Tab-separated table of N, CA and C in Angstrom:
chain	number	residue	atom	x	y	z
A	1	MET	N	-3.687	-9.637	5.678
A	1	MET	CA	-4.741	-8.763	5.615
A	1	MET	C	-4.344	-7.543	5.014
A	2	PRO	N	-5.508	-6.481	4.372
A	2	PRO	CA	-4.959	-5.631	3.514
A	2	PRO	C	-4.646	-4.373	4.272
A	3	LEU	N	-4.033	-3.577	3.463
A	3	LEU	CA	-3.350	-2.784	4.145
A	3	LEU	C	-4.308	-1.395	5.086
A	4	THR	N	-5.535	-1.639	4.402
A	4	THR	CA	-6.493	-0.566	5.419
A	4	THR	C	-6.399	-1.105	6.697
A	5	MET	N	-6.105	-2.454	6.992
A	5	MET	CA	-6.550	-2.544	8.160
A	5	MET	C	-5.434	-2.577	9.079
A	6	THR	N	-4.481	-1.940	8.899
A	6	THR	CA	-2.776	-2.098	9.603
A	6	THR	C	-3.173	-0.489	10.219
A	7	PRO	N	-2.806	-0.751	11.683
A	7	PRO	CA	-2.712	0.543	12.401
A	7	PRO	C	-1.866	1.380	12.391
A	8	SER	N	-2.109	2.714	12.818
A	8	SER	CA	-1.001	3.706	12.136
A	8	SER	C	0.118	3.490	12.897
A	9	GLY	N	1.272	3.773	12.492
A	9	GLY	CA	2.645	3.842	13.016
A	9	GLY	C	3.424	2.414	13.117
A	10	CYS	N	2.504	1.234	12.289
A	10	CYS	CA	2.815	-0.074	12.422
A	10	CYS	C	3.804	0.106	10.889
A	11	THR	N	4.695	-0.680	10.659
A	11	THR	CA	5.578	-1.315	9.282
A	11	THR	C	5.109	-2.779	9.284
A	12	SER	N	4.804	-3.178	7.972
A	12	SER	CA	4.436	-4.494	7.624
A	12	SER	C	5.178	-4.610	6.230
A	13	THR	N	5.128	-5.934	5.907
A	13	THR	CA	5.967	-6.180	4.680
A	13	THR	C	4.533	-6.857	3.626
A	14	VAL	N	4.796	-6.208	2.122
A	14	VAL	CA	3.742	-6.371	1.423
A	14	VAL	C	4.139	-7.734	0.746
A	15	LYS	N	3.013	-8.367	1.167
A	15	LYS	CA	3.100	-9.971	0.504
A	15	LYS	C	2.483	-9.846	-0.878
A	16	LYS	N	1.569	-9.533	-1.264
A	16	LYS	CA	1.034	-9.559	-2.531
A	16	LYS	C	0.097	-8.313	-2.906
A	17	ILE	N	0.042	-8.059	-4.227
A	17	ILE	CA	-0.775	-6.981	-4.717
A	17	ILE	C	-1.831	-7.481	-5.720
A	18	TYR	N	-3.093	-6.805	-5.576
A	18	TYR	CA	-4.173	-7.514	-6.108
A	18	TYR	C	-4.643	-6.374	-7.446
A	19	GLY	N	-5.027	-6.943	-8.298
A	19	GLY	CA	-5.658	-5.575	-9.057
A	19	GLY	C	-5.099	-6.025	-10.910
A	20	LYS	N	-5.665	-5.311	-11.626
A	20	LYS	CA	-5.417	-5.689	-13.083
A	20	LYS	C	-3.773	-5.152	-13.117
A	21	ASP	N	-3.729	-5.552	-14.268
A	21	ASP	CA	-1.804	-5.212	-14.698
A	21	ASP	C	-1.376	-3.451	-14.516
A	22	GLU	N	-2.352	-2.539	-14.907
A	22	GLU	CA	-2.048	-1.451	-15.127
A	22	GLU	C	-2.108	-0.853	-13.549
A	23	VAL	N	-2.921	-1.305	-12.603
A	23	VAL	CA	-3.051	-1.083	-11.103
A	23	VAL	C	-1.733	-1.644	-10.306
A	24	ARG	N	-1.512	-2.914	-10.599
A	24	ARG	CA	-0.347	-3.427	-10.172
A	24	ARG	C	1.096	-2.694	-10.591
A	25	HIS	N	1.218	-2.061	-11.931
A	25	HIS	CA	2.500	-1.903	-12.484
A	25	HIS	C	2.361	-0.197	-11.819
A	26	PHE	N	1.185	0.393	-11.845
A	26	PHE	CA	1.301	1.691	-11.073
A	26	PHE	C	1.586	2.053	-9.735
A	27	LEU	N	1.179	0.783	-8.842
A	27	LEU	CA	1.716	0.810	-7.281
A	27	LEU	C	3.250	0.222	-7.341
A	28	ASN	N	3.705	-0.782	-8.216
A	28	ASN	CA	5.000	-1.127	-8.221
A	28	ASN	C	5.954	0.484	-8.551
A	29	SER	N	5.504	1.117	-9.687
A	29	SER	CA	6.170	2.295	-9.822
A	29	SER	C	6.438	3.092	-8.351
A	30	LEU	N	5.100	3.004	-7.781
A	30	LEU	CA	5.128	3.901	-6.239
A	30	LEU	C	6.121	3.583	-5.224
A	31	GLY	N	6.687	2.081	-5.568
A	31	GLY	CA	7.684	1.467	-4.652
A	31	GLY	C	7.089	0.569	-3.786
A	32	PHE	N	5.698	0.052	-4.307
A	32	PHE	CA	4.956	-0.995	-3.651
A	32	PHE	C	5.517	-2.097	-4.233
A	33	VAL	N	6.337	-2.689	-3.748
A	33	VAL	CA	6.757	-4.324	-4.296
A	33	VAL	C	6.397	-5.299	-3.125
A	34	GLU	N	6.516	-6.545	-3.572
A	34	GLU	CA	6.171	-7.729	-2.845
A	34	GLU	C	7.549	-8.024	-2.180
A	35	GLY	N	7.463	-8.191	-0.967
A	35	GLY	CA	8.551	-7.909	0.012
A	35	GLY	C	9.216	-6.701	0.665
A	36	GLY	N	8.557	-6.004	-0.250
A	36	GLY	CA	9.179	-4.333	0.588
A	36	GLY	C	8.487	-3.971	1.700
A	37	GLU	N	9.031	-3.078	2.725
A	37	GLU	CA	8.127	-2.790	3.703
A	37	GLU	C	7.770	-1.225	3.616
A	38	VAL	N	6.280	-1.226	4.158
A	38	VAL	CA	5.368	-0.098	4.099
A	38	VAL	C	4.998	0.671	5.520
A	39	THR	N	5.026	1.680	6.116
A	39	THR	CA	4.777	2.013	7.399
A	39	THR	C	3.472	2.895	7.070
A	40	VAL	N	2.330	2.518	7.822
A	40	VAL	CA	0.894	3.695	7.798
A	40	VAL	C	1.626	4.742	8.850
A	41	ILE	N	1.626	5.779	8.197
A	41	ILE	CA	1.851	7.135	8.902
A	41	ILE	C	0.361	7.304	9.783
A	42	SER	N	-0.680	7.814	8.759
A	42	SER	CA	-2.068	8.022	9.327
A	42	SER	C	-3.368	7.582	8.371
A	43	GLU	N	-4.285	7.609	9.458
A	43	GLU	CA	-5.593	7.292	8.248
A	43	GLU	C	-6.871	8.343	8.716
A	44	MET	N	-7.076	8.715	7.481
A	44	MET	CA	-8.342	9.803	7.410
A	44	MET	C	-9.413	9.081	6.524
A	45	GLY	N	-10.622	8.888	7.307
A	45	GLY	CA	-11.757	8.566	6.398
A	45	GLY	C	-11.739	7.308	5.300
A	46	GLY	N	-10.301	6.452	5.799
A	46	GLY	CA	-10.485	5.109	5.123
A	46	GLY	C	-9.103	5.333	4.145
A	47	ASN	N	-8.918	6.671	3.969
A	47	ASN	CA	-7.354	6.974	3.097
A	47	ASN	C	-6.525	7.098	3.849
A	48	LEU	N	-5.162	6.403	3.142
A	48	LEU	CA	-3.794	6.486	4.211
A	48	LEU	C	-2.616	7.237	3.817
A	49	ILE	N	-1.665	7.641	4.478
A	49	ILE	CA	-0.548	8.287	4.205
A	49	ILE	C	0.106	7.155	4.858
A	50	VAL	N	1.371	6.964	3.446
A	50	VAL	CA	1.977	5.767	3.886
A	50	VAL	C	3.464	5.977	3.492
A	51	SER	N	4.352	5.409	4.641
A	51	SER	CA	5.551	6.037	3.930
A	51	SER	C	6.275	4.227	3.071
A	52	VAL	N	6.833	4.576	2.093
A	52	VAL	CA	7.320	3.821	1.366
A	52	VAL	C	8.725	3.792	0.530
A	53	LYS	N	9.687	3.357	0.970
A	53	LYS	CA	11.079	3.758	0.483
A	53	LYS	C	11.542	5.280	0.665
A	54	ASP	N	11.414	5.697	1.556
A	54	ASP	CA	11.722	7.115	2.426
A	54	ASP	C	10.707	8.239	1.469
A	55	ALA	N	9.839	7.514	1.190
A	55	ALA	CA	8.718	8.914	0.393
A	55	ALA	C	7.118	8.405	0.970
A	56	ARG	N	6.701	9.646	1.599
A	56	ARG	CA	5.388	9.699	2.006
A	56	ARG	C	4.447	9.922	0.523
A	57	ILE	N	3.280	8.819	0.474
A	57	ILE	CA	2.463	8.436	-0.274
A	57	ILE	C	1.016	8.645	0.452
A	58	ALA	N	-0.201	9.370	-0.504
A	58	ALA	CA	-1.540	9.131	0.060
A	58	ALA	C	-1.863	8.057	-0.556
A	59	LEU	N	-2.817	7.364	-0.415
A	59	LEU	CA	-3.477	5.990	-1.083
A	59	LEU	C	-4.738	6.461	-0.957
A	60	SER	N	-5.634	6.318	-1.837
A	60	SER	CA	-7.129	5.907	-1.305
A	60	SER	C	-7.384	4.723	-0.659
A	61	LYS	N	-8.624	4.487	-0.163
A	61	LYS	CA	-9.134	3.384	0.513
A	61	LYS	C	-9.003	2.070	-0.392
A	62	SER	N	-9.640	2.470	-1.771
A	62	SER	CA	-9.738	1.478	-2.540
A	62	SER	C	-8.356	0.882	-3.050
A	63	MET	N	-7.262	1.804	-3.361
A	63	MET	CA	-6.280	1.342	-3.725
A	63	MET	C	-5.283	0.539	-2.465
A	64	ALA	N	-5.326	1.124	-1.464
A	64	ALA	CA	-4.864	0.585	-0.150
A	64	ALA	C	-5.774	-1.202	0.091
A	65	GLY	N	-6.322	-1.152	-0.116
A	65	GLY	CA	-7.046	-2.238	-0.264
A	65	GLY	C	-6.514	-3.637	-0.900
A	66	ARG	N	-6.091	-3.031	-2.304
A	66	ARG	CA	-5.196	-4.110	-2.953
A	66	ARG	C	-4.346	-4.735	-2.594
A	67	ILE	N	-3.485	-4.009	-1.810
A	67	ILE	CA	-1.858	-4.259	-1.184
A	67	ILE	C	-2.664	-5.020	0.118
A	68	LEU	N	-1.694	-6.507	0.091
A	68	LEU	CA	-1.848	-7.304	1.233
A	68	LEU	C	-0.735	-7.298	2.107
A	69	VAL	N	-0.935	-7.457	3.089
A	69	VAL	CA	0.622	-7.284	4.019
A	69	VAL	C	0.380	-8.554	4.869
């Protein structure tokens, strides 16, 4: 399921990242790697604040939808 459907406070494992090479490389540089863990901290208007590798990152709804957990 896409990261956008994960409830707040839930920790999930990244299964796959979709998108063009630039998008996948960008998300990879932020710490979103297949097999890595991501925790949804909060959701506002479809946009997410997540914790990945001890950092908090804000993601738009479209970017978060490219990450499958």
